[in-house]
Short mmCIF file of C-alpha atoms in Angstrom, two decimals:
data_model
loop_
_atom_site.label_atom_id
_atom_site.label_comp_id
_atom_site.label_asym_id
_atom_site.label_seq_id
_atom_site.Cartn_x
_atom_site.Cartn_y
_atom_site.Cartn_z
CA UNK C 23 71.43 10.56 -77.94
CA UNK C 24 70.22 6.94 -79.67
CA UNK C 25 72.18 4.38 -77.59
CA UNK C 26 74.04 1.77 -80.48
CA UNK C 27 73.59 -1.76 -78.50
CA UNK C 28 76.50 -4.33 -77.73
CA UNK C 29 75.90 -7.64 -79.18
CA UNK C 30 77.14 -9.13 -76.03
CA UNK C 31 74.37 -7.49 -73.73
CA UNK C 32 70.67 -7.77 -74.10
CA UNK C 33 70.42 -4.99 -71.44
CA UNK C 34 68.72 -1.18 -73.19
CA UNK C 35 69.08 1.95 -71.45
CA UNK C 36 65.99 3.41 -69.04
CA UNK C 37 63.28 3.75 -70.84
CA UNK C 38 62.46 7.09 -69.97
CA UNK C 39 65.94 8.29 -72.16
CA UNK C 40 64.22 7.32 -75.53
CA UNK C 41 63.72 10.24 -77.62
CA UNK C 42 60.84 13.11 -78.08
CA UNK C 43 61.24 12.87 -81.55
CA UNK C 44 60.80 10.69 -83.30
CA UNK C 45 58.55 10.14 -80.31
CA UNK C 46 59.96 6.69 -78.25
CA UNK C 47 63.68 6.02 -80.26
CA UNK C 48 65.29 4.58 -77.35
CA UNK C 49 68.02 2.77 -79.07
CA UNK C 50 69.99 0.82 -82.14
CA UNK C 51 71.42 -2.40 -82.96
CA UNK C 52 71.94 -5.32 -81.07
CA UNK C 53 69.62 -8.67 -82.75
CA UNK C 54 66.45 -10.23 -82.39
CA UNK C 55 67.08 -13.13 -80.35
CA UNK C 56 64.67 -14.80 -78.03
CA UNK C 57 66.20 -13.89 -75.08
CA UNK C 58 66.76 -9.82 -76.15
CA UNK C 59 63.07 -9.69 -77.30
CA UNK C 60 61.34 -11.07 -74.47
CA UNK C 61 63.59 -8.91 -72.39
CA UNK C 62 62.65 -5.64 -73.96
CA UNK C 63 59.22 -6.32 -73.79
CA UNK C 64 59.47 -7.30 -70.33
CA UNK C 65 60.69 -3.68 -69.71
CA UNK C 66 58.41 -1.87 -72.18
CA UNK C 67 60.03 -1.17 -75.03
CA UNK C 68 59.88 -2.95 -78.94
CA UNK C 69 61.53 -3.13 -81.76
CA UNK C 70 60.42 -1.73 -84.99
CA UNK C 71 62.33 -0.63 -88.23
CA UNK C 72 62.10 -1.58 -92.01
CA UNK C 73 63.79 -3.46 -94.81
CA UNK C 74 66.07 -0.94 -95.18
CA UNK C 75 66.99 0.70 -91.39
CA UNK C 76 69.18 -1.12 -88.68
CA UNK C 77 66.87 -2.62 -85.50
CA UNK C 78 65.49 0.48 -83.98
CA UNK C 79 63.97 -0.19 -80.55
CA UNK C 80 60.91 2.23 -79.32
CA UNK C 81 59.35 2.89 -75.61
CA UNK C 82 56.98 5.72 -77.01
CA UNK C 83 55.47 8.22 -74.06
CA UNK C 84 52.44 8.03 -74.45
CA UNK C 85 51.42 4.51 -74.39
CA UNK C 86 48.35 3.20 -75.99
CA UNK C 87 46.61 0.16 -74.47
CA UNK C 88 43.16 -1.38 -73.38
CA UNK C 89 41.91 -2.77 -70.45
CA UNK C 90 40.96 -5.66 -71.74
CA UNK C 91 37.21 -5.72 -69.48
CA UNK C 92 36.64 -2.48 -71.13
CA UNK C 93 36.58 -3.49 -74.86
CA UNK C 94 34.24 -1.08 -76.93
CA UNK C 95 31.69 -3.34 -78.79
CA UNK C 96 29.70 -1.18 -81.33
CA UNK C 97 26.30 -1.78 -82.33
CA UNK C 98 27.52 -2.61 -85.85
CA UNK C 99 29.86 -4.88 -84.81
CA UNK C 100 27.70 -6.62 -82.75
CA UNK C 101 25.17 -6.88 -86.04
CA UNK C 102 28.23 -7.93 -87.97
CA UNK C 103 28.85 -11.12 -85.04
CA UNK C 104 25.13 -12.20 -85.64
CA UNK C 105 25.46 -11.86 -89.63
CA UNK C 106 28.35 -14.44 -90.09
CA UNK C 107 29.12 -17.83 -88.89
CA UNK C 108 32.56 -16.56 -87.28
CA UNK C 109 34.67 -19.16 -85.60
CA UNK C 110 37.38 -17.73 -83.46
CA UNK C 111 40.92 -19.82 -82.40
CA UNK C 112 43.97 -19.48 -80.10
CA UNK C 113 47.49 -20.51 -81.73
CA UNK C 114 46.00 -22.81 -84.05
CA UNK C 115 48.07 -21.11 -87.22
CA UNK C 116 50.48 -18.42 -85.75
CA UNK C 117 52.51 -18.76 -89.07
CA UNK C 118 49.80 -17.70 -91.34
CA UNK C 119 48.27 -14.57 -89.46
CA UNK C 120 52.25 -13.53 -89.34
CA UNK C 121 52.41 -13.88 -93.03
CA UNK C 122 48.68 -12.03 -93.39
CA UNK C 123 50.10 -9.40 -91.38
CA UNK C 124 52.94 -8.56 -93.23
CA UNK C 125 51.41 -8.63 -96.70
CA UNK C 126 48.85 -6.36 -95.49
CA UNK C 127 51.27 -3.58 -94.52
CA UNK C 128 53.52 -4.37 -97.91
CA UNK C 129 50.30 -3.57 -100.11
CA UNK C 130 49.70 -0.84 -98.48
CA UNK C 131 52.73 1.16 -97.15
CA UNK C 132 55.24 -0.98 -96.82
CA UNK C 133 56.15 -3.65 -94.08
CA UNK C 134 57.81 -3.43 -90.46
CA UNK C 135 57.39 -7.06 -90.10
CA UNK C 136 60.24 -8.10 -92.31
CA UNK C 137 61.43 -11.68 -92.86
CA UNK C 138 63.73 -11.30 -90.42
CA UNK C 139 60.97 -10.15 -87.63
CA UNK C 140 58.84 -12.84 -89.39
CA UNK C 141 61.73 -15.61 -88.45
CA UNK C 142 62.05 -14.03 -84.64
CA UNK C 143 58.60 -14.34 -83.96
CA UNK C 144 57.91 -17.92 -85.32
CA UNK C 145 60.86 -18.31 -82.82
CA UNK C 146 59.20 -17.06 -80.01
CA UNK C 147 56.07 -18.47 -80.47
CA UNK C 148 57.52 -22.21 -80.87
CA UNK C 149 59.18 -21.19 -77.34
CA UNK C 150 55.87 -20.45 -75.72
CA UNK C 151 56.07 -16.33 -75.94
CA UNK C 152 54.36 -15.50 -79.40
CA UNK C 153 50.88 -15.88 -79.34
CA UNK C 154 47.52 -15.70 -82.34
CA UNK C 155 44.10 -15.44 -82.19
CA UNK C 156 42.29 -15.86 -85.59
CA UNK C 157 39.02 -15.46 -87.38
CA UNK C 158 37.25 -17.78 -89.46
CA UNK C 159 34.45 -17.73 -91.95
CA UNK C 160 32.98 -20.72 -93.56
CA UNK C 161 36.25 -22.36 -92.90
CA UNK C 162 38.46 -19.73 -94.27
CA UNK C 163 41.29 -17.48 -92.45
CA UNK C 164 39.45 -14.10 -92.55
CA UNK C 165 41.02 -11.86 -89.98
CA UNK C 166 43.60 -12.17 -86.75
CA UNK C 167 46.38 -10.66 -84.56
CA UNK C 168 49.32 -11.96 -82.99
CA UNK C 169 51.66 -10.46 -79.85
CA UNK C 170 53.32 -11.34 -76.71
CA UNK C 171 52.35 -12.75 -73.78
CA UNK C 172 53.86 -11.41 -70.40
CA UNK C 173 52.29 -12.24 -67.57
CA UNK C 174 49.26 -10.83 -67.12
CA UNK C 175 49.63 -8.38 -70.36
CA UNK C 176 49.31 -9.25 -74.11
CA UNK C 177 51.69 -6.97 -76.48
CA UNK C 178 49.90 -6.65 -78.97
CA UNK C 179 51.97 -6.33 -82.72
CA UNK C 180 49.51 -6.65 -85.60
CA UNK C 181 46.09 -7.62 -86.60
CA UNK C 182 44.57 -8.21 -90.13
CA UNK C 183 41.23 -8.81 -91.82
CA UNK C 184 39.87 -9.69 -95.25
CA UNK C 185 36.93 -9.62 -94.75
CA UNK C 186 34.90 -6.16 -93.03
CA UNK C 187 35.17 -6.26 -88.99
CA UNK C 188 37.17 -9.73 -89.09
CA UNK C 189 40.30 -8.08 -86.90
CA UNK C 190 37.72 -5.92 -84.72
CA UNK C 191 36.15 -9.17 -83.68
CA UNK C 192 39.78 -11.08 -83.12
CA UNK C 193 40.61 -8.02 -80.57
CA UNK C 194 36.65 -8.01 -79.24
CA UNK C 195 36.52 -11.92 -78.67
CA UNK C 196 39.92 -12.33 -77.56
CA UNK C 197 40.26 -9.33 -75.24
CA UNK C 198 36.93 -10.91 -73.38
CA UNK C 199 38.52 -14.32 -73.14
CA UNK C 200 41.96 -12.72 -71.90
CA UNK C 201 39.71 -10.74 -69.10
CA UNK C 202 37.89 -13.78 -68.36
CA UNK C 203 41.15 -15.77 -67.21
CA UNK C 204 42.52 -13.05 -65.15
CA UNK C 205 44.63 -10.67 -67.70
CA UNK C 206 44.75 -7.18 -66.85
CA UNK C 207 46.30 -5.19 -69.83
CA UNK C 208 46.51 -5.45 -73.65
CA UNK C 209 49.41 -2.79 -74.95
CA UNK C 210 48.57 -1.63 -78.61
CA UNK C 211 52.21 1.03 -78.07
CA UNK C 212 50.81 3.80 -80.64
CA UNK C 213 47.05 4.85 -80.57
CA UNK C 214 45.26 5.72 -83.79
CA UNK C 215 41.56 6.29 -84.95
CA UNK C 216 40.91 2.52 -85.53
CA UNK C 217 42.20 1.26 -81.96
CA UNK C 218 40.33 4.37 -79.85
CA UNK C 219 37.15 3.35 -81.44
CA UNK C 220 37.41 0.03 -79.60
CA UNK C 221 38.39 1.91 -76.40
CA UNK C 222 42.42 2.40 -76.39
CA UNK C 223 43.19 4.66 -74.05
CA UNK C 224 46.72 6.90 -73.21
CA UNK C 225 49.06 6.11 -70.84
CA UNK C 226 51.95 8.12 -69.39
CA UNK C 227 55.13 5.96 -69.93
CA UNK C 228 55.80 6.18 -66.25
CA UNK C 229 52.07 4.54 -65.92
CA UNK C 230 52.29 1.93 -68.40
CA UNK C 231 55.88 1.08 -66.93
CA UNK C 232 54.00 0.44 -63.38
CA UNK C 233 50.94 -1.52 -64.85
CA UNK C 234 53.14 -3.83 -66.75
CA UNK C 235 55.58 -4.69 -63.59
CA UNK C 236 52.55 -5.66 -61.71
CA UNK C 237 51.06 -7.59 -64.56
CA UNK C 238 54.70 -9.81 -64.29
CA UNK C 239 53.75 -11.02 -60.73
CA UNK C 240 51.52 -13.53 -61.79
CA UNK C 241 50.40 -15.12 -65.50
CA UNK C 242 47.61 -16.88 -67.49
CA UNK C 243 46.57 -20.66 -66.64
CA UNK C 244 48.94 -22.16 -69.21
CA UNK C 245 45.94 -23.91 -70.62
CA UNK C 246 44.93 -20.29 -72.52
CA UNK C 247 47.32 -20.52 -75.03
CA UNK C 248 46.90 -24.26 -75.73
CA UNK C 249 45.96 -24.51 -79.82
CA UNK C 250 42.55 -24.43 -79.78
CA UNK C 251 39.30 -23.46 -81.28
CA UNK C 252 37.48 -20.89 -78.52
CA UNK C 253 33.57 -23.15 -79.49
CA UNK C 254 31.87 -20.58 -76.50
CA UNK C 255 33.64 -17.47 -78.24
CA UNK C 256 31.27 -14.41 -77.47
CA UNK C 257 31.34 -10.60 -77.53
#
């Protein structure tokens, strides 16, 4: 049974009630204010929905995520980091990899992030929450991702590239960085081809649950996130 959320509660149901199919349906309704989102992802669980559906919030079992230390870097993409002059950044143009994002999903099978996730997240990361890492090449926004930051964990939400490897070496460059400053966890929610190729791994609900609680007793020097072009970026 799909809980339907009050307005006047940010609070979800256990995690563990969401559904087995569609795998992770936890519950409905409620909005997409600062305070609810940073509260669900606090506890594991995400919203996700289209143009058309009400806010449908998802704690899927399993969990896909990589430790960030353990980052798969391919021969190829390593040949692809020597073959371009990339320049990597932290939150130095959150709007536009948002708006990359979403127009890669709508030319290809339709968007999630609607302009009403677009508006929440902009939201977030103006309050500090909403992080992006982008890609540059000869000057020019090529590739990048954008998530959450919660302690020690990064929820991740999308990535896109232009140009061949660009979001492969956003997740690569970034993940090392992340590592580097003591984060423990990236969360990617659903595994697929793409993401196990750079090392994604399963986890149990129950053990994703656990990893992220510890991750939220302690957090990043706030000096990460500051806007900033990463000059020593390496994979």
């Amino acid at each position: 049974m799909i809980v339907q959320l009050s307005q006047r509660s940010i609070s979800f149901p256990p995690p563990a009630t969401a559904l087995y199919e569609p795998n992770g349906l936890l519950a409905v309704g409620g909005d997409l204010s600062p305070e609810r989102l940073m509260h669900a992802y606090r506890h594991g669980i995400f919203p996700w929905f289209g143009n058309d559906d009400p806010i449908l919030w998802w704690s899927p079992n399993p969990r896909a995520v990589f430790y960030p230390e353990q980052i798969h870097i391919s021969r190829s993409l390593q040949k692809s980091w020597r073959k371009f002059p990339w320049q990597i950044s932290i939150n130095r143009c959150f709007d536009a990899v948002i708006e990359q994002c979403a127009a890669k999903r709508r030319d290809q099978e339709g968007t999630w992030i609607t302009d009403e996730m677009q508006a929440a997240y902009r939201q977030l990361h103006e309050l500090g929450h909403a992080h992006s890492v982008e890609v540059w090449c000869e000057e020019q926004l090529v590739g990048g991702l954008y998530g959450i930051s919660v302690g020690l964990a990064f929820c991740g939400e999308s990535m896109f590239h232009s140009q061949t490897d660009a979001s492969k070496i956003a997740l690569a460059v970034f993940a090392r960085q992340f590592a580097e400053h003591g984060g423990t966890l990236i969360d990617c929610q659903v595994g697929n081809p793409h993401l196990t190729s750079l090392g994604a791994q399963n986890l149990s609900r129950d053990g994703f649950l656990r990893r992220l609680h510890d991750a939220q007793n302690g957090s990043l020097p706030r000096s990460f996130w500051a806007p900033r072009l990463l000059s020593e970026a390496r994979l």
